[in-house]
Every structure is written in C-alpha cells, then in structure tokens.
Amino acid sequence: MAATKEYKNDYKYQPGFGNHFSSEALPDALPKGQNTPQLCPYGLYAEQLSGTAFTVDRKHNERSWIYRIRPSVCHTPFEPFHRKTQLVGNYTDEANVDITPNQLRWSPFDIPTEPTDFVEGLHSIAGAGDVGVKHGMAVLVYAANKSMDDTAFYNSDGDFLIVPQQGRLDITTEFGKILVHPNEICVIQRGIRYSVALPDGPSRGYICEVFNGTWSLPDLGPIGANGLANGRDFQTPVAAFVHEDVRPFRIVNKYGGRLFTARQEHTPFDVVAWHGNYAPFKYNLAHFNTINSVSYDHIDPSIFTVLTCKSEKPGTAIADFVIFPPRWSVQENTFRPPYFHRNCMSEFMGLIHGTYEAKQGGFVPGGASLHSMMTPHGPDAPTFDKASVEELKPMYIAKGTQAFMFESSMQLQPTHWAMAESGKVQHDYFKAWQGLKSNFDPNWKPASQ
C-alpha cells in the first residue's frame, strides 16, 4: 500500500446556518468564476451533490460542488448488507411495526458486547411514512463500541439529526471533520458520506431522520430577530482530505430502509475543496437562548424548539427538535412542571444527562419514552404532589440536565425491535399515574380577597 498523507483541519469550523460556504484545503483549489472548467485545479474531479431538485426555488435550493481526487462513482456494485436486525423504511406496513396507543417508556439501550460500529449499532425505534415516497420521519438509536475502520456510510433515505448521549463522535465527512460531544448535535444530510470514530470508547445516542424536507431554524414571530438557537452558533467543517494511491474502503448505503455495501479502492474522504449550502453542521445545546414565562402559567414546549423540519401545512412540522435545558422558573401562582396533556402530535423523548423535572424515576439517560397522538400524559404522582404545595420562589431548574423531544405531526408506530427484541420496554410505565388521587372538594370556596 502506498504512503498516506492526511491534510487535517484540526476541527476548524465556519460559523453560520444555511450559508453558502467556500472552503479549500489547498490554495486556489476552487475553480475561479465557474463550477466545471475543462480541467480543474490540481487535476481534481468536479462533482455536484444536490440536496434538492434543480428547480426548487432559490430560497430553498440546496447543493454543493465538491472537488475531489477521484469521483465517488468508482465502486463495485452494491450488495445487501446482512445483519441480524433490519432497519425499517416503510412504517405503513404492519409487518414492520407494533401499532399501540399506549404510553411507552424504555430503559437505557444496551451497549453491545460484540464488536459493533456506528452503522452496525443502528436500530429503528419508531416512525411514520415511507422512505420510498420521501414522506415521513423515523427515530433510531445507535450503540457502538468500535470505530468505522476503512468504512464509510451514507443515507439515501433522509437527513440524520444525531444526538450523542454517551461518548464523543469523531466524524470524518467528505466536507471535513466534526467532533461532536454529548450535549451537542450534528446534522448530516442525505447522500453525504462519513465515518464515525469513538475516541472515548463505547458510545450511545439518538437519531431523528426526516424523509422529506430539511432541518431549518424555527420562525421567531413576535419573539423578534434574536433568541432560541442563533444562526451564528452553528458550525460547518472546513475542507480536509486524505491523499493515498490505494486503500480498500467499504461503502455502506442506507436505501429504502435497507443497508447495502460496495467496495472501492480509494478513500471517499479525498475532497480538496468545496463550496455550497449543502453540508453537515453541529450545534452546542448550551448555546440555546432559553425563553420562558416571567409572569404565570407553564409555556408550551414549542418555545424550546432548536430546529424544525416543516411540512406543507404552515405551523405544522414533520419533526421538531426540542430541548428542556437548565433555566430559571419564576412563574407566580402556577403549577410549574409540564401540564397534563393530550396532543395531536407524537412526542418521543430522550435524556442526555441528569433528571427530567416531570418524572421522579424510570426515565434515565440513554432511555426514552413515546407518548402517541392523543394519548394522555403528564407529570407522575410524586411530581404532581410536590409541585402542588411547594413554595413558589425563583428556582433554577434542570441544573445538570438535558432532556429533549422529537415531536412530529405524524402518528409514530414503534418497531418490533423496540417493543420486543430490545428487551427494554418498561411494562409498568402506566403505574406512574396510578397514584394520582381525587382532590375534588364540593364544598370549596374562593379564598377571601
């Protein structure tokens, strides 16, 4: 094998959300004034990666031009990637899901004992729609204990929003390198090839996949021009590449909800320069500018939306990514925890670290819950009893905690693996509310003014 030379970016980033970026690992590697000259600088190949159709309006059009040592088309035919548990692509097929309206909660998903990389450790938890018609979303988890050596992955079905819960992810992409810590998120769009290394050993986390549309910042309305997740805090990598003559690489593709593998004799991470607005990015959740009530009542959780994937119906999302970060709680004469609720949306929750304020036990880091469309949910009995009588002084809540929610307008159906094979369903979850007793007093009178 010939010597390999890596041109590192040392985790350097370009700030901004949705920008048209330009990045070169070697000077003047980007063509001047055009995208496809007859001969590219340094003898590179020009390749366009389109995230939207050519004719999508300019405001929403997403694509990047990448300039690489070899084109990505140089690989063998794809063959099925065999694994014990298949991923799910069609959530409308009852053969793939267990339909239930029940409140669901899972204990932390296991770290594998056998050598397992990021792709091998993917499992479908719940979803709606069908990747074949590019409509819907899915929730997955990953649990891995080894790096993806000489392997790259790309997803033809949708965009991944990755939420590490345990262990950092050292992600090498065609656009550069990204180091993602727990309490940070990373979005890697459809078609982008990447490899995940595990610098801290075993790692676990959550993924929200959207089949149509892309992740965007939520509109702020009367909040104004600033607040929530600010665009300047998102980070996109700068170009970096590996130069080598021959190095066998396995390419794994998620297509139609199934995995396929091909072989090529060179690294896919040979992009010397790129420009465009279709590129992976990361965000530190600690930078979220939290907005809350400073008078009375518990504000709807939409005020904590970090990113949204909009549907065609205004104000309704294919998926929202919502967090419940450390913040001040100062409402007067108010039941401060989340209220009892029946929702036209589906709510999947996970916990990165700490203790969620609406549950006294059972919901722990690495676990999850799903409250389906119009299924009642809310604080458990101990939380209700405590919050009903505690002194309403200003309190800094959720300190050391980061809970999040994938919320969707779609009816999420759990998979067979999530309901049975994982062995993590808490079948006694319904008991969390059985201790809620009647406090009705027919002789109640208003307090004298």
mmCIF file with all atom_site columns, C-alpha atoms in Angstrom, residues 155-324:
data_model
loop_
_atom_site.group_PDB
_atom_site.id
_atom_site.type_symbol
_atom_site.label_atom_id
_atom_site.label_alt_id
_atom_site.label_comp_id
_atom_site.label_asym_id
_atom_site.label_entity_id
_atom_site.label_seq_id
_atom_site.pdbx_PDB_ins_code
_atom_site.Cartn_x
_atom_site.Cartn_y
_atom_site.Cartn_z
_atom_site.occupancy
_atom_site.B_iso_or_equiv
_atom_site.pdbx_formal_charge
_atom_site.auth_seq_id
_atom_site.auth_comp_id
_atom_site.auth_asym_id
_atom_site.auth_atom_id
_atom_site.pdbx_PDB_model_num
ATOM 1   C CA . ASN A 1 155 ? -28.037 7.637  3.728  1.00 0.00 ? 155 ASN A CA 1
ATOM 2   C CA . SER A 1 156 ? -30.190 7.863  0.600  1.00 0.00 ? 156 SER A CA 1
ATOM 3   C CA . ASP A 1 157 ? -33.414 7.954  2.629  1.00 0.00 ? 157 ASP A CA 1
ATOM 4   C CA . GLY A 1 158 ? -33.180 11.152 4.642  1.00 0.00 ? 158 GLY A CA 1
ATOM 5   C CA . ASP A 1 159 ? -31.263 13.568 6.842  1.00 0.00 ? 159 ASP A CA 1
ATOM 6   C CA . PHE A 1 160 ? -29.888 12.384 10.206 1.00 0.00 ? 160 PHE A CA 1
ATOM 7   C CA . LEU A 1 161 ? -30.028 14.624 13.271 1.00 0.00 ? 161 LEU A CA 1
ATOM 8   C CA . ILE A 1 162 ? -27.656 12.848 15.682 1.00 0.00 ? 162 ILE A CA 1
ATOM 9   C CA . VAL A 1 163 ? -27.837 13.355 19.469 1.00 0.00 ? 163 VAL A CA 1
ATOM 10  C CA . PRO A 1 164 ? -24.901 11.705 21.305 1.00 0.00 ? 164 PRO A CA 1
ATOM 11  C CA . GLN A 1 165 ? -25.762 10.624 24.850 1.00 0.00 ? 165 GLN A CA 1
ATOM 12  C CA . GLN A 1 166 ? -22.575 8.806  25.853 1.00 0.00 ? 166 GLN A CA 1
ATOM 13  C CA . GLY A 1 167 ? -19.151 9.309  24.326 1.00 0.00 ? 167 GLY A CA 1
ATOM 14  C CA . ARG A 1 168 ? -17.925 11.741 21.704 1.00 0.00 ? 168 ARG A CA 1
ATOM 15  C CA . LEU A 1 169 ? -18.272 11.066 17.979 1.00 0.00 ? 169 LEU A CA 1
ATOM 16  C CA . ASP A 1 170 ? -15.239 11.876 15.824 1.00 0.00 ? 170 ASP A CA 1
ATOM 17  C CA . ILE A 1 171 ? -16.881 12.155 12.413 1.00 0.00 ? 171 ILE A CA 1
ATOM 18  C CA . THR A 1 172 ? -14.898 12.365 9.186  1.00 0.00 ? 172 THR A CA 1
ATOM 19  C CA . THR A 1 173 ? -17.077 13.617 6.326  1.00 0.00 ? 173 THR A CA 1
ATOM 20  C CA . GLU A 1 174 ? -16.465 14.472 2.701  1.00 0.00 ? 174 GLU A CA 1
ATOM 21  C CA . PHE A 1 175 ? -16.667 18.134 3.762  1.00 0.00 ? 175 PHE A CA 1
ATOM 22  C CA . GLY A 1 176 ? -14.222 17.923 6.682  1.00 0.00 ? 176 GLY A CA 1
ATOM 23  C CA . LYS A 1 177 ? -14.014 16.670 10.255 1.00 0.00 ? 177 LYS A CA 1
ATOM 24  C CA . ILE A 1 178 ? -16.526 17.221 13.068 1.00 0.00 ? 178 ILE A CA 1
ATOM 25  C CA . LEU A 1 179 ? -16.058 16.354 16.738 1.00 0.00 ? 179 LEU A CA 1
ATOM 26  C CA . VAL A 1 180 ? -19.436 16.022 18.462 1.00 0.00 ? 180 VAL A CA 1
ATOM 27  C CA . HIS A 1 181 ? -19.725 15.886 22.264 1.00 0.00 ? 181 HIS A CA 1
ATOM 28  C CA . PRO A 1 182 ? -22.712 14.814 24.352 1.00 0.00 ? 182 PRO A CA 1
ATOM 29  C CA . ASN A 1 183 ? -24.921 17.921 24.705 1.00 0.00 ? 183 ASN A CA 1
ATOM 30  C CA . GLU A 1 184 ? -24.099 18.779 21.098 1.00 0.00 ? 184 GLU A CA 1
ATOM 31  C CA . ILE A 1 185 ? -25.980 17.684 17.988 1.00 0.00 ? 185 ILE A CA 1
ATOM 32  C CA . CYS A 1 186 ? -24.895 17.028 14.440 1.00 0.00 ? 186 CYS A CA 1
ATOM 33  C CA . VAL A 1 187 ? -26.917 17.062 11.218 1.00 0.00 ? 187 VAL A CA 1
ATOM 34  C CA . ILE A 1 188 ? -25.643 15.018 8.275  1.00 0.00 ? 188 ILE A CA 1
ATOM 35  C CA . GLN A 1 189 ? -27.780 15.354 5.193  1.00 0.00 ? 189 GLN A CA 1
ATOM 36  C CA . ARG A 1 190 ? -28.892 12.776 2.673  1.00 0.00 ? 190 ARG A CA 1
ATOM 37  C CA . GLY A 1 191 ? -26.086 11.485 0.436  1.00 0.00 ? 191 GLY A CA 1
ATOM 38  C CA . ILE A 1 192 ? -23.076 12.766 2.402  1.00 0.00 ? 192 ILE A CA 1
ATOM 39  C CA . ARG A 1 193 ? -20.505 10.067 3.130  1.00 0.00 ? 193 ARG A CA 1
ATOM 40  C CA . TYR A 1 194 ? -18.962 9.877  6.578  1.00 0.00 ? 194 TYR A CA 1
ATOM 41  C CA . SER A 1 195 ? -17.160 7.625  9.023  1.00 0.00 ? 195 SER A CA 1
ATOM 42  C CA . VAL A 1 196 ? -17.559 7.615  12.815 1.00 0.00 ? 196 VAL A CA 1
ATOM 43  C CA . ALA A 1 197 ? -14.694 7.000  15.241 1.00 0.00 ? 197 ALA A CA 1
ATOM 44  C CA . LEU A 1 198 ? -15.144 6.616  19.009 1.00 0.00 ? 198 LEU A CA 1
ATOM 45  C CA . PRO A 1 199 ? -12.380 8.474  20.901 1.00 0.00 ? 199 PRO A CA 1
ATOM 46  C CA . ASP A 1 200 ? -13.939 7.715  24.300 1.00 0.00 ? 200 ASP A CA 1
ATOM 47  C CA . GLY A 1 201 ? -14.735 4.058  23.712 1.00 0.00 ? 201 GLY A CA 1
ATOM 48  C CA . PRO A 1 202 ? -18.351 2.811  23.775 1.00 0.00 ? 202 PRO A CA 1
ATOM 49  C CA . SER A 1 203 ? -20.921 5.346  22.605 1.00 0.00 ? 203 SER A CA 1
ATOM 50  C CA . ARG A 1 204 ? -24.713 5.598  22.533 1.00 0.00 ? 204 ARG A CA 1
ATOM 51  C CA . GLY A 1 205 ? -27.229 8.134  21.312 1.00 0.00 ? 205 GLY A CA 1
ATOM 52  C CA . TYR A 1 206 ? -30.401 9.015  19.455 1.00 0.00 ? 206 TYR A CA 1
ATOM 53  C CA . ILE A 1 207 ? -31.207 9.951  15.848 1.00 0.00 ? 207 ILE A CA 1
ATOM 54  C CA . CYS A 1 208 ? -34.137 11.726 14.223 1.00 0.00 ? 208 CYS A CA 1
ATOM 55  C CA . GLU A 1 209 ? -34.375 11.046 10.495 1.00 0.00 ? 209 GLU A CA 1
ATOM 56  C CA . VAL A 1 210 ? -36.574 13.125 8.183  1.00 0.00 ? 210 VAL A CA 1
ATOM 57  C CA . PHE A 1 211 ? -37.522 11.657 4.802  1.00 0.00 ? 211 PHE A CA 1
ATOM 58  C CA . ASN A 1 212 ? -38.677 14.905 3.187  1.00 0.00 ? 212 ASN A CA 1
ATOM 59  C CA . GLY A 1 213 ? -37.714 18.496 3.750  1.00 0.00 ? 213 GLY A CA 1
ATOM 60  C CA . THR A 1 214 ? -34.639 19.683 5.595  1.00 0.00 ? 214 THR A CA 1
ATOM 61  C CA . TRP A 1 215 ? -33.865 20.966 9.076  1.00 0.00 ? 215 TRP A CA 1
ATOM 62  C CA . SER A 1 216 ? -34.245 24.718 9.477  1.00 0.00 ? 216 SER A CA 1
ATOM 63  C CA . LEU A 1 217 ? -34.378 27.294 12.249 1.00 0.00 ? 217 LEU A CA 1
ATOM 64  C CA . PRO A 1 218 ? -37.905 27.915 13.560 1.00 0.00 ? 218 PRO A CA 1
ATOM 65  C CA . ASP A 1 219 ? -39.550 31.244 12.788 1.00 0.00 ? 219 ASP A CA 1
ATOM 66  C CA . LEU A 1 220 ? -39.422 33.604 15.774 1.00 0.00 ? 220 LEU A CA 1
ATOM 67  C CA . GLY A 1 221 ? -42.626 35.600 15.175 1.00 0.00 ? 221 GLY A CA 1
ATOM 68  C CA . PRO A 1 222 ? -43.214 38.158 17.944 1.00 0.00 ? 222 PRO A CA 1
ATOM 69  C CA . ILE A 1 223 ? -40.079 36.985 19.788 1.00 0.00 ? 223 ILE A CA 1
ATOM 70  C CA . GLY A 1 224 ? -38.230 39.203 17.344 1.00 0.00 ? 224 GLY A CA 1
ATOM 71  C CA . ALA A 1 225 ? -34.941 38.884 15.491 1.00 0.00 ? 225 ALA A CA 1
ATOM 72  C CA . ASN A 1 226 ? -32.952 37.103 18.212 1.00 0.00 ? 226 ASN A CA 1
ATOM 73  C CA . GLY A 1 227 ? -33.370 34.163 20.566 1.00 0.00 ? 227 GLY A CA 1
ATOM 74  C CA . LEU A 1 228 ? -33.636 30.380 20.766 1.00 0.00 ? 228 LEU A CA 1
ATOM 75  C CA . ALA A 1 229 ? -30.884 28.840 18.589 1.00 0.00 ? 229 ALA A CA 1
ATOM 76  C CA . ASN A 1 230 ? -28.946 31.666 16.958 1.00 0.00 ? 230 ASN A CA 1
ATOM 77  C CA . GLY A 1 231 ? -27.592 31.027 13.476 1.00 0.00 ? 231 GLY A CA 1
ATOM 78  C CA . ARG A 1 232 ? -24.083 32.205 14.330 1.00 0.00 ? 232 ARG A CA 1
ATOM 79  C CA . ASP A 1 233 ? -23.620 29.304 16.771 1.00 0.00 ? 233 ASP A CA 1
ATOM 80  C CA . PHE A 1 234 ? -23.926 26.544 14.168 1.00 0.00 ? 234 PHE A CA 1
ATOM 81  C CA . GLN A 1 235 ? -20.618 25.177 12.862 1.00 0.00 ? 235 GLN A CA 1
ATOM 82  C CA . THR A 1 236 ? -19.793 23.644 9.478  1.00 0.00 ? 236 THR A CA 1
ATOM 83  C CA . PRO A 1 237 ? -16.400 21.973 8.913  1.00 0.00 ? 237 PRO A CA 1
ATOM 84  C CA . VAL A 1 238 ? -13.657 23.260 6.649  1.00 0.00 ? 238 VAL A CA 1
ATOM 85  C CA . ALA A 1 239 ? -12.203 21.141 3.869  1.00 0.00 ? 239 ALA A CA 1
ATOM 86  C CA . ALA A 1 240 ? -9.742  18.368 4.737  1.00 0.00 ? 240 ALA A CA 1
ATOM 87  C CA . PHE A 1 241 ? -8.637  15.403 2.682  1.00 0.00 ? 241 PHE A CA 1
ATOM 88  C CA . VAL A 1 242 ? -6.578  12.224 2.641  1.00 0.00 ? 242 VAL A CA 1
ATOM 89  C CA . HIS A 1 243 ? -4.206  11.599 -0.270 1.00 0.00 ? 243 HIS A CA 1
ATOM 90  C CA . GLU A 1 244 ? -3.328  7.989  -0.981 1.00 0.00 ? 244 GLU A CA 1
ATOM 91  C CA . ASP A 1 245 ? -2.891  5.821  -4.030 1.00 0.00 ? 245 ASP A CA 1
ATOM 92  C CA . VAL A 1 246 ? -4.647  2.596  -2.999 1.00 0.00 ? 246 VAL A CA 1
ATOM 93  C CA . ARG A 1 247 ? -6.683  1.822  0.126  1.00 0.00 ? 247 ARG A CA 1
ATOM 94  C CA . PRO A 1 248 ? -9.668  -0.548 0.045  1.00 0.00 ? 248 PRO A CA 1
ATOM 95  C CA . PHE A 1 249 ? -12.796 1.024  1.520  1.00 0.00 ? 249 PHE A CA 1
ATOM 96  C CA . ARG A 1 250 ? -16.233 -0.377 2.265  1.00 0.00 ? 250 ARG A CA 1
ATOM 97  C CA . ILE A 1 251 ? -19.141 1.930  1.393  1.00 0.00 ? 251 ILE A CA 1
ATOM 98  C CA . VAL A 1 252 ? -22.418 1.253  3.240  1.00 0.00 ? 252 VAL A CA 1
ATOM 99  C CA . ASN A 1 253 ? -25.592 2.805  1.854  1.00 0.00 ? 253 ASN A CA 1
ATOM 100 C CA . LYS A 1 254 ? -28.997 3.021  3.549  1.00 0.00 ? 254 LYS A CA 1
ATOM 101 C CA . TYR A 1 255 ? -31.510 2.819  0.723  1.00 0.00 ? 255 TYR A CA 1
ATOM 102 C CA . GLY A 1 256 ? -35.213 2.017  1.040  1.00 0.00 ? 256 GLY A CA 1
ATOM 103 C CA . GLY A 1 257 ? -34.715 1.317  4.716  1.00 0.00 ? 257 GLY A CA 1
ATOM 104 C CA . ARG A 1 258 ? -32.204 -1.439 3.949  1.00 0.00 ? 258 ARG A CA 1
ATOM 105 C CA . LEU A 1 259 ? -28.409 -1.471 4.086  1.00 0.00 ? 259 LEU A CA 1
ATOM 106 C CA . PHE A 1 260 ? -26.207 -2.240 1.100  1.00 0.00 ? 260 PHE A CA 1
ATOM 107 C CA . THR A 1 261 ? -22.435 -2.437 0.774  1.00 0.00 ? 261 THR A CA 1
ATOM 108 C CA . ALA A 1 262 ? -19.960 -1.821 -2.025 1.00 0.00 ? 262 ALA A CA 1
ATOM 109 C CA . ARG A 1 263 ? -16.171 -1.733 -2.289 1.00 0.00 ? 263 ARG A CA 1
ATOM 110 C CA . GLN A 1 264 ? -13.846 0.864  -3.725 1.00 0.00 ? 264 GLN A CA 1
ATOM 111 C CA . GLU A 1 265 ? -10.066 1.078  -3.885 1.00 0.00 ? 265 GLU A CA 1
ATOM 112 C CA . HIS A 1 266 ? -9.682  4.583  -2.524 1.00 0.00 ? 266 HIS A CA 1
ATOM 113 C CA . THR A 1 267 ? -10.824 6.706  0.387  1.00 0.00 ? 267 THR A CA 1
ATOM 114 C CA . PRO A 1 268 ? -14.072 8.665  -0.028 1.00 0.00 ? 268 PRO A CA 1
ATOM 115 C CA . PHE A 1 269 ? -12.515 11.471 2.018  1.00 0.00 ? 269 PHE A CA 1
ATOM 116 C CA . ASP A 1 270 ? -10.440 12.943 -0.797 1.00 0.00 ? 270 ASP A CA 1
ATOM 117 C CA . VAL A 1 271 ? -12.328 16.234 -1.247 1.00 0.00 ? 271 VAL A CA 1
ATOM 118 C CA . VAL A 1 272 ? -9.742  19.012 -1.524 1.00 0.00 ? 272 VAL A CA 1
ATOM 119 C CA . ALA A 1 273 ? -12.197 21.910 -1.813 1.00 0.00 ? 273 ALA A CA 1
ATOM 120 C CA . TRP A 1 274 ? -15.912 22.567 -1.827 1.00 0.00 ? 274 TRP A CA 1
ATOM 121 C CA . HIS A 1 275 ? -18.484 25.340 -1.966 1.00 0.00 ? 275 HIS A CA 1
ATOM 122 C CA . GLY A 1 276 ? -22.238 25.430 -1.451 1.00 0.00 ? 276 GLY A CA 1
ATOM 123 C CA . ASN A 1 277 ? -25.000 25.399 1.144  1.00 0.00 ? 277 ASN A CA 1
ATOM 124 C CA . TYR A 1 278 ? -25.458 21.618 1.464  1.00 0.00 ? 278 TYR A CA 1
ATOM 125 C CA . ALA A 1 279 ? -23.028 20.496 4.145  1.00 0.00 ? 279 ALA A CA 1
ATOM 126 C CA . PRO A 1 280 ? -23.069 18.883 7.593  1.00 0.00 ? 280 PRO A CA 1
ATOM 127 C CA . PHE A 1 281 ? -23.069 21.002 10.740 1.00 0.00 ? 281 PHE A CA 1
ATOM 128 C CA . LYS A 1 282 ? -23.051 20.787 14.515 1.00 0.00 ? 282 LYS A CA 1
ATOM 129 C CA . TYR A 1 283 ? -24.506 22.852 17.370 1.00 0.00 ? 283 TYR A CA 1
ATOM 130 C CA . ASN A 1 284 ? -23.795 23.074 21.093 1.00 0.00 ? 284 ASN A CA 1
ATOM 131 C CA . LEU A 1 285 ? -27.081 22.910 23.024 1.00 0.00 ? 285 LEU A CA 1
ATOM 132 C CA . ALA A 1 286 ? -25.513 25.007 25.823 1.00 0.00 ? 286 ALA A CA 1
ATOM 133 C CA . HIS A 1 287 ? -25.708 27.990 23.444 1.00 0.00 ? 287 HIS A CA 1
ATOM 134 C CA . PHE A 1 288 ? -29.506 27.841 23.271 1.00 0.00 ? 288 PHE A CA 1
ATOM 135 C CA . ASN A 1 289 ? -31.068 31.148 24.335 1.00 0.00 ? 289 ASN A CA 1
ATOM 136 C CA . THR A 1 290 ? -33.923 29.948 26.550 1.00 0.00 ? 290 THR A CA 1
ATOM 137 C CA . ILE A 1 291 ? -37.136 31.961 26.659 1.00 0.00 ? 291 ILE A CA 1
ATOM 138 C CA . ASN A 1 292 ? -39.745 31.302 29.342 1.00 0.00 ? 292 ASN A CA 1
ATOM 139 C CA . SER A 1 293 ? -42.710 32.828 31.200 1.00 0.00 ? 293 SER A CA 1
ATOM 140 C CA . VAL A 1 294 ? -41.812 35.536 33.712 1.00 0.00 ? 294 VAL A CA 1
ATOM 141 C CA . SER A 1 295 ? -45.392 36.034 34.935 1.00 0.00 ? 295 SER A CA 1
ATOM 142 C CA . TYR A 1 296 ? -47.670 32.989 35.115 1.00 0.00 ? 296 TYR A CA 1
ATOM 143 C CA . ASP A 1 297 ? -48.503 29.585 33.564 1.00 0.00 ? 297 ASP A CA 1
ATOM 144 C CA . HIS A 1 298 ? -46.328 26.904 32.009 1.00 0.00 ? 298 HIS A CA 1
ATOM 145 C CA . ILE A 1 299 ? -45.394 27.890 28.453 1.00 0.00 ? 299 ILE A CA 1
ATOM 146 C CA . ASP A 1 300 ? -45.990 25.399 25.598 1.00 0.00 ? 300 ASP A CA 1
ATOM 147 C CA . PRO A 1 301 ? -42.806 23.397 24.821 1.00 0.00 ? 301 PRO A CA 1
ATOM 148 C CA . SER A 1 302 ? -42.630 24.785 21.285 1.00 0.00 ? 302 SER A CA 1
ATOM 149 C CA . ILE A 1 303 ? -40.802 27.752 22.841 1.00 0.00 ? 303 ILE A CA 1
ATOM 150 C CA . PHE A 1 304 ? -37.820 25.409 23.253 1.00 0.00 ? 304 PHE A CA 1
ATOM 151 C CA . THR A 1 305 ? -37.550 24.387 19.572 1.00 0.00 ? 305 THR A CA 1
ATOM 152 C CA . VAL A 1 306 ? -33.963 24.229 18.303 1.00 0.00 ? 306 VAL A CA 1
ATOM 153 C CA . LEU A 1 307 ? -34.610 23.015 14.745 1.00 0.00 ? 307 LEU A CA 1
ATOM 154 C CA . THR A 1 308 ? -37.698 22.158 12.723 1.00 0.00 ? 308 THR A CA 1
ATOM 155 C CA . CYS A 1 309 ? -38.469 20.244 9.546  1.00 0.00 ? 309 CYS A CA 1
ATOM 156 C CA . LYS A 1 310 ? -41.564 21.945 8.201  1.00 0.00 ? 310 LYS A CA 1
ATOM 157 C CA . SER A 1 311 ? -44.451 20.205 6.491  1.00 0.00 ? 311 SER A CA 1
ATOM 158 C CA . GLU A 1 312 ? -46.530 21.698 3.694  1.00 0.00 ? 312 GLU A CA 1
ATOM 159 C CA . LYS A 1 313 ? -49.092 22.833 6.297  1.00 0.00 ? 313 LYS A CA 1
ATOM 160 C CA . PRO A 1 314 ? -47.995 26.120 7.893  1.00 0.00 ? 314 PRO A CA 1
ATOM 161 C CA . GLY A 1 315 ? -47.158 25.822 11.578 1.00 0.00 ? 315 GLY A CA 1
ATOM 162 C CA . THR A 1 316 ? -47.046 22.020 11.477 1.00 0.00 ? 316 THR A CA 1
ATOM 163 C CA . ALA A 1 317 ? -43.820 20.049 11.453 1.00 0.00 ? 317 ALA A CA 1
ATOM 164 C CA . ILE A 1 318 ? -42.695 16.740 10.045 1.00 0.00 ? 318 ILE A CA 1
ATOM 165 C CA . ALA A 1 319 ? -40.425 16.885 13.083 1.00 0.00 ? 319 ALA A CA 1
ATOM 166 C CA . ASP A 1 320 ? -39.313 19.409 15.686 1.00 0.00 ? 320 ASP A CA 1
ATOM 167 C CA . PHE A 1 321 ? -36.188 19.019 17.798 1.00 0.00 ? 321 PHE A CA 1
ATOM 168 C CA . VAL A 1 322 ? -36.999 20.488 21.219 1.00 0.00 ? 322 VAL A CA 1
ATOM 169 C CA . ILE A 1 323 ? -34.822 20.669 24.351 1.00 0.00 ? 323 ILE A CA 1
ATOM 170 C CA . PHE A 1 324 ? -35.529 21.275 28.047 1.00 0.00 ? 324 PHE A CA 1
#
